[in-house]
XYZ file of C-alpha atoms in Angstrom:
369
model
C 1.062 9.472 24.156
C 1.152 6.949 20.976
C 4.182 6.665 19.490
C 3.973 5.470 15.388
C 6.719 4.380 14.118
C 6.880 3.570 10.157
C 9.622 3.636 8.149
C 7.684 3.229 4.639
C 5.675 6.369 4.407
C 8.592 8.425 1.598
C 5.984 10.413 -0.884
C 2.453 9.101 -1.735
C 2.617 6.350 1.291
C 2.975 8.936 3.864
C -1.052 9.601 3.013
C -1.611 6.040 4.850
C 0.117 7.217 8.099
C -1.690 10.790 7.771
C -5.082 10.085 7.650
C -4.928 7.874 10.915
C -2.900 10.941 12.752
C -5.597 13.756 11.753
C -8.102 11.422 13.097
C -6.587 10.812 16.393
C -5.310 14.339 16.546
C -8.726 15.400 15.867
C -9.896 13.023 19.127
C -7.434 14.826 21.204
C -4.566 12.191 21.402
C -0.741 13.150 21.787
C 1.464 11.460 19.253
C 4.396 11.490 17.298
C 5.059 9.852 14.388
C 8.721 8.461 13.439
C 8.536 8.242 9.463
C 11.015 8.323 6.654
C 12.952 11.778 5.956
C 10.617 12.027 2.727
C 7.452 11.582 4.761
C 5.650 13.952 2.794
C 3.653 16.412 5.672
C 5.249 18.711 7.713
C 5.427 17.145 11.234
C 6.877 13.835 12.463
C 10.208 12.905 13.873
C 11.989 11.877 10.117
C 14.512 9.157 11.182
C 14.335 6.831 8.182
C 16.537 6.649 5.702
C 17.669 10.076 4.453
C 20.444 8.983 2.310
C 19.330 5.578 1.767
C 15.375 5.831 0.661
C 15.063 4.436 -2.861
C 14.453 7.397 -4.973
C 17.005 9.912 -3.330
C 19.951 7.391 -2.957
C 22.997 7.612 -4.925
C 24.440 3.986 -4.061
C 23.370 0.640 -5.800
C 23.714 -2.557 -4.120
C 25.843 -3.912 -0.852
C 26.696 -0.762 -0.431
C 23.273 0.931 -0.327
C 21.861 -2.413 1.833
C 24.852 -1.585 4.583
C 24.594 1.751 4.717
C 20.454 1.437 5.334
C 21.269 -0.773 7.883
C 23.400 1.489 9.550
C 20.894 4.222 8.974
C 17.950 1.866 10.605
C 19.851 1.192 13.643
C 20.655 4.836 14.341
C 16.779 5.668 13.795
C 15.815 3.008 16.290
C 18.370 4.434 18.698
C 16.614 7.719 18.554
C 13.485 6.633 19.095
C 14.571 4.117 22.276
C 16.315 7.658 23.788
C 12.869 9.547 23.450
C 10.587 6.454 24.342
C 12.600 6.435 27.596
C 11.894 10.018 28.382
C 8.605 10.135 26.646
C 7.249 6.989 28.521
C 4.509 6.807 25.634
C 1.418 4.383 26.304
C 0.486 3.023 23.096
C 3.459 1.733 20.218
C 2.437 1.051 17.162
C 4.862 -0.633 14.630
C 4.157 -0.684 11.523
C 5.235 -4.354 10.256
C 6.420 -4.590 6.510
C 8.681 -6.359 4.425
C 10.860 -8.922 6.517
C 11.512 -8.977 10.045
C 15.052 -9.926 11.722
C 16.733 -10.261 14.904
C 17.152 -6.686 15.547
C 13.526 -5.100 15.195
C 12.569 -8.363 17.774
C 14.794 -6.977 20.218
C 14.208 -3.295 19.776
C 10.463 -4.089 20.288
C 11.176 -6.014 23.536
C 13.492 -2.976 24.393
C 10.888 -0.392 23.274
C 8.219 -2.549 25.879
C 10.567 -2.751 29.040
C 11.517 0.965 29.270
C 7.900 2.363 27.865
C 5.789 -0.402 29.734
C 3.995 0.640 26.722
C 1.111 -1.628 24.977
C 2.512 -2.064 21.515
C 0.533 -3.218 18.978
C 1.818 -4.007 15.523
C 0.031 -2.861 11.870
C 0.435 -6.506 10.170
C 0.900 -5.390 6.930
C 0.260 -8.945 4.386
C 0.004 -11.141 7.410
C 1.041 -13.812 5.148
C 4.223 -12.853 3.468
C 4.603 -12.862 -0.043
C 7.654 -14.760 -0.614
C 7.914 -17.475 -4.015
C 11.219 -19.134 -2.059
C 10.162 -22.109 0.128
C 13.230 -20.944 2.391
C 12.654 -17.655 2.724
C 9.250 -17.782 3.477
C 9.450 -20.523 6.443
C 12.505 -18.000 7.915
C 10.281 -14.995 8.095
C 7.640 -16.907 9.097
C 9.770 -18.537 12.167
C 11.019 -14.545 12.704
C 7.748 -13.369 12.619
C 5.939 -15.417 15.194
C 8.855 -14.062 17.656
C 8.056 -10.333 17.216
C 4.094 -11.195 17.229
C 4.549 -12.729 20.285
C 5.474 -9.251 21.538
C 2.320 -7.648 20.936
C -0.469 -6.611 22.720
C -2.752 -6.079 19.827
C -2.707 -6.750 16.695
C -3.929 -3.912 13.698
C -5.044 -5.130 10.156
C -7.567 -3.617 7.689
C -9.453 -6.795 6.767
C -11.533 -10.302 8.072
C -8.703 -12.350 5.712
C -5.953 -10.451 7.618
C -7.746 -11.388 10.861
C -8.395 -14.778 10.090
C -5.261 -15.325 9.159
C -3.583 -13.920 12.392
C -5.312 -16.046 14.785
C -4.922 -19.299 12.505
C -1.175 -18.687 11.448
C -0.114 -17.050 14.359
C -2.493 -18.220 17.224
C -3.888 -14.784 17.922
C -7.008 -14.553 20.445
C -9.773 -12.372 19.160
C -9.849 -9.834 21.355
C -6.153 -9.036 20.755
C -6.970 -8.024 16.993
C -8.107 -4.455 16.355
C -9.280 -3.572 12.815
C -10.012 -0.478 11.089
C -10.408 0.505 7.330
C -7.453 0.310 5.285
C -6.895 4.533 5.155
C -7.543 6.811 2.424
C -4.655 7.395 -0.050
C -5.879 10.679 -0.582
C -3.814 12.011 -3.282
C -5.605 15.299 -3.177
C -3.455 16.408 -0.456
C -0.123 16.465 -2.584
C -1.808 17.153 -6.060
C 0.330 20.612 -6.502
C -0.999 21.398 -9.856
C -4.562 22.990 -10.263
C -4.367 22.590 -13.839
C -7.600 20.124 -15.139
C -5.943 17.413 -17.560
C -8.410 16.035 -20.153
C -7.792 11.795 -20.138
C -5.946 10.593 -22.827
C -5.832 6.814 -21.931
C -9.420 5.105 -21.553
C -7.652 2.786 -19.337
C -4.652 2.353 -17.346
C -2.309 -0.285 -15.051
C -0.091 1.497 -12.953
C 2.166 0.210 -10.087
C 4.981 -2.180 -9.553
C 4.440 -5.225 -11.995
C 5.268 -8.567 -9.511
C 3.640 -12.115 -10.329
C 0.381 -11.702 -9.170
C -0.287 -8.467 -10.879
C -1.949 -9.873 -13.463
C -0.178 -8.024 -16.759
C -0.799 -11.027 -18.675
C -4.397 -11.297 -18.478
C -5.044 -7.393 -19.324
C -2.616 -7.548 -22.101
C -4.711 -10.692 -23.266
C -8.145 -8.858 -22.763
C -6.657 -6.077 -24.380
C -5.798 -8.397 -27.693
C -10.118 -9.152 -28.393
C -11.314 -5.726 -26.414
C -8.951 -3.547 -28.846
C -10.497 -5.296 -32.099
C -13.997 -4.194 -31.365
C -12.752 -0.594 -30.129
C -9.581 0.334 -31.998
C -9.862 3.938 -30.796
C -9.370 2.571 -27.272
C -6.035 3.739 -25.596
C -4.451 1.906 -22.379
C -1.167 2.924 -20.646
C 0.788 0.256 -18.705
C 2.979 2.421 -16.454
C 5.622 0.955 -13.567
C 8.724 -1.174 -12.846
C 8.141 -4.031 -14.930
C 10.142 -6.601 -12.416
C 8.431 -9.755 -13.499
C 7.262 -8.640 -16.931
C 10.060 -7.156 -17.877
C 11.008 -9.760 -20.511
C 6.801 -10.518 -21.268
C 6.412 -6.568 -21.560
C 10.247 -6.413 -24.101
C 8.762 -8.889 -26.240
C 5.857 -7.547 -27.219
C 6.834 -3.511 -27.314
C 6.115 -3.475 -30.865
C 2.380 -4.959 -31.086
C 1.862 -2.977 -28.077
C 2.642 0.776 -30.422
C 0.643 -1.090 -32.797
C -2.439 -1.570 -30.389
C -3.411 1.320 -28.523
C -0.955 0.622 -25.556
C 1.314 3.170 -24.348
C 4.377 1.397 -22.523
C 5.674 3.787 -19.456
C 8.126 1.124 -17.989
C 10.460 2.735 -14.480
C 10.366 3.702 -11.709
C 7.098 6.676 -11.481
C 7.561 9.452 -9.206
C 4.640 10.915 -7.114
C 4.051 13.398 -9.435
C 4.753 11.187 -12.173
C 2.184 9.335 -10.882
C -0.283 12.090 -10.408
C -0.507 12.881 -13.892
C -0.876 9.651 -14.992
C -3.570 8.690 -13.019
C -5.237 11.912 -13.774
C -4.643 11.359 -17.776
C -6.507 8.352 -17.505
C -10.629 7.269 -17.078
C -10.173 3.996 -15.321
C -7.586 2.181 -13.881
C -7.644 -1.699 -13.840
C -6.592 -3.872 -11.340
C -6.111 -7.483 -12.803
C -4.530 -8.768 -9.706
C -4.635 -12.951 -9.261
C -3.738 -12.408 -5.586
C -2.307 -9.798 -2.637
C -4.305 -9.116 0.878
C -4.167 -5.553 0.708
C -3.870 -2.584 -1.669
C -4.095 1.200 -0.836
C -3.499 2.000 -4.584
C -7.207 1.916 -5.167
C -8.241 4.702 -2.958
C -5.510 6.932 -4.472
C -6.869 6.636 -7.668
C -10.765 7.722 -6.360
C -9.276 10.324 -4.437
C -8.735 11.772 -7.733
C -11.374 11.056 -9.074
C -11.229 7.931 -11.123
C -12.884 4.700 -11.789
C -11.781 1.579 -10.902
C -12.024 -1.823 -12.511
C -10.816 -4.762 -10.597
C -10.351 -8.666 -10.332
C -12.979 -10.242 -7.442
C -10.645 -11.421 -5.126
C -11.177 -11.159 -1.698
C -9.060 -7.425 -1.226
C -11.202 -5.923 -3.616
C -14.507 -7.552 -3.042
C -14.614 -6.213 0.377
C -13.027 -2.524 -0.882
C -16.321 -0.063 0.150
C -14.236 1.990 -3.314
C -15.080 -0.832 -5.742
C -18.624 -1.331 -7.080
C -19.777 -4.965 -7.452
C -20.598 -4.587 -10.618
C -16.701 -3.088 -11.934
C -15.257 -6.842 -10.773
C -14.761 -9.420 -13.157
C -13.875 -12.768 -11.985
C -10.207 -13.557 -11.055
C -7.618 -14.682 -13.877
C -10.608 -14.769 -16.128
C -9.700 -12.745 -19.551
C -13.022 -13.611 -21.248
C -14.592 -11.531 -18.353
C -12.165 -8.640 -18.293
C -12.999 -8.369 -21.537
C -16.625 -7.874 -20.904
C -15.953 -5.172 -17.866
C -13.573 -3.392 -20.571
C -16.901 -3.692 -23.130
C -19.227 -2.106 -20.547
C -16.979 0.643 -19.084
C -16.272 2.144 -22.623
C -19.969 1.836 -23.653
C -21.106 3.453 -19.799
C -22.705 1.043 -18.052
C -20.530 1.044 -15.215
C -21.654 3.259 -12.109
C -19.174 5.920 -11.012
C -19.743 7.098 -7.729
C -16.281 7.589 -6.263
C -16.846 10.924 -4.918
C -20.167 9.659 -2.868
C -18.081 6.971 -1.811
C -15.279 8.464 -0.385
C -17.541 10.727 1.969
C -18.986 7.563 3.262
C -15.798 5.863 3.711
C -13.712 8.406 5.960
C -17.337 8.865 8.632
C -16.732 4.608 8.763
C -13.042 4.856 8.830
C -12.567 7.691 11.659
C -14.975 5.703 13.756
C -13.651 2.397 13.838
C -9.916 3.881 14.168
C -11.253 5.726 17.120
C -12.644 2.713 18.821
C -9.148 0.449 18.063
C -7.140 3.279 20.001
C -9.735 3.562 22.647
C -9.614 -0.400 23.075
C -5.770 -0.524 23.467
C -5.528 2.402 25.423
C -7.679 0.854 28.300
């Protein structure tokens, strides 16, 4: 039996979880899959975070950060009861945000009564962090959980490379398969077909190395030669909040429609689907499943050519422009709205999931042996 345990799969990020579980199920393997109580599929043990998840929580602050503590250690109590009964062969923890003390004992725990191989989904193998501090603590707290696993998971060479040079993994304890399919198909309720409003769109939180600036830049010379040109910026604006404040007025002015929050799934659906193209400016990030939820319905993509991206099977070459360069967004944004930009997402998503069930096949098969 595999045991998957995840606690960030509430709404659209369930899809990531789902599409490796129908391909495994589909290869005869026994699982179960311990996900948040918002996991968005009918099976799955849903231990995480019922009154605590984001979206459906009542409580701000301390209070919510204690009481999803609470809720995490009660969740990692069920699943040490069942592992002990269950005796599964294969763990895989999914490894995001910041580790601690208590998930590098619960892994050592979940290892001694399983004598399971775990392997751990490293999720930005390199942390994100901007504080010095911060970032050398989860870096000291990290190499004690790796040092747990059997195998490691990740979805790209960078990730890989990064592992064995950061972390002193040996090659053959990194397995690698695509980075899933955020099919958003699978919770797209509404059968109604919307006609695009927005030529382009940025959606998605709105951190540093996002790249707001530069598409609001490109925008400034782009919108000049094509004034009928709409884009919609929609998200938390975190970082840009005060960047995105102080310019709400030429943005009315300029074809930009400002949808600044916090965008539920379905929120999200519609938006994506009112839109031609979405953009990715990023100027930096390892991986990004947003991309694949946006050709899952059917859109085009336009993206920065870092590394992420430029090996993404969804993104055609010739959609990249190079990285923090606004002269050469603006040139994509020219030859998208005059149509000389290939859109094949459809094509391309066949091709992907044949690649993708394969090689998540052969990872299983490898740490199952």
């Amino acid at each position: 039996m595999i045991y998957h345990i995840y606690w960030g799969t509430a709404g659209n990020a369930g899809l990531y979880l789902d599409e490796i579980y129908q391909v495994l199920n589909n290869a005869g393997y026994k699982q179960k899959v311990f996900v948040s109580y918002y996991y968005p599929f009918d099976y799955g043990e849903k231990v995480f975070f019922k009154r605590t998840e984001m979206e459906h929580c009542r409580y701000k602050g301390l209070v919510r950060k204690l009481l999803q503590a609470i809720e995490f250690v009660i969740a990692l109590a069920r699943i040490l009861t069942l592992a002990y009964k269950d005796k599964p062969s294969i763990v895989n923890y999914s490894y995001v945000n910041r580790g601690n003390a208590l998930l590098f004992y619960f892994l050592k725990c979940i290892k001694s009564i399983s004598h399971c191989k775990l392997v751990i989904t490293c999720h930005d193998v390199i942390p994100v962090i901007e504080k010095v501090e911060l970032y050398k603590k989860e870096i000291a707290i990290k190499k004690r959980i790796f040092s747990l696993a059997d195998y490691y998971l990740v979805h790209t060479n960078a990730s890989k490379d990064d592992l064995k040079t950061m972390f002193g993994a040996r090659e053959e304890q990194v397995l690698m398969h695509l980075f899933p399919l955020m099919d958003l198909s699978k919770m797209d309720k509404s059968s109604e077909v919307v006609n695009p409003k927005y030529d382009f769109l940025y959606i998605g939180h709105m951190r540093p190395e996002k790249g707001i600036h530069i598409l609001v830049e490109a925008w400034n010379e782009f919108h000049r030669s094509y004034p009928e040109a709409r884009l919609c910026i929609a998200g938390n604006p975190n970082y840009y909040k005060q960047y995105l404040a102080e310019r709400e007025e030429w943005c009315a002015k300029n074809g930009i429609d400002l949808k600044l929050g916090f965008i539920s799934d379905e929120d999200y659906i519609r938006i994506v689907k009112s839109s031609r193209c979405v953009v990715f400016p990023y100027t930096g990030g390892t991986n990004s499943g947003v991309i694949s939820t946006v050709v899952s319905l059917g859109r085009d993509v336009i993206t920065s050519d870092l590394g992420m991206f430029a090996n993404n099977p969804f993104v055609p070459k010739e959609n990249m422009f190079r990285t923090g360069s606004v002269e050469s967004l603006i040139e994509i944004l020219k030859d998208y709205q005059l149509g000389k930009l290939v859109s094949d997402s459809l094509l391309r998503i066949e091709k992907y999931r044949l690649v993708f069930g394969e090689q998540v096949r052969s990872a299983y098969a490898i740490a199952n042996h």
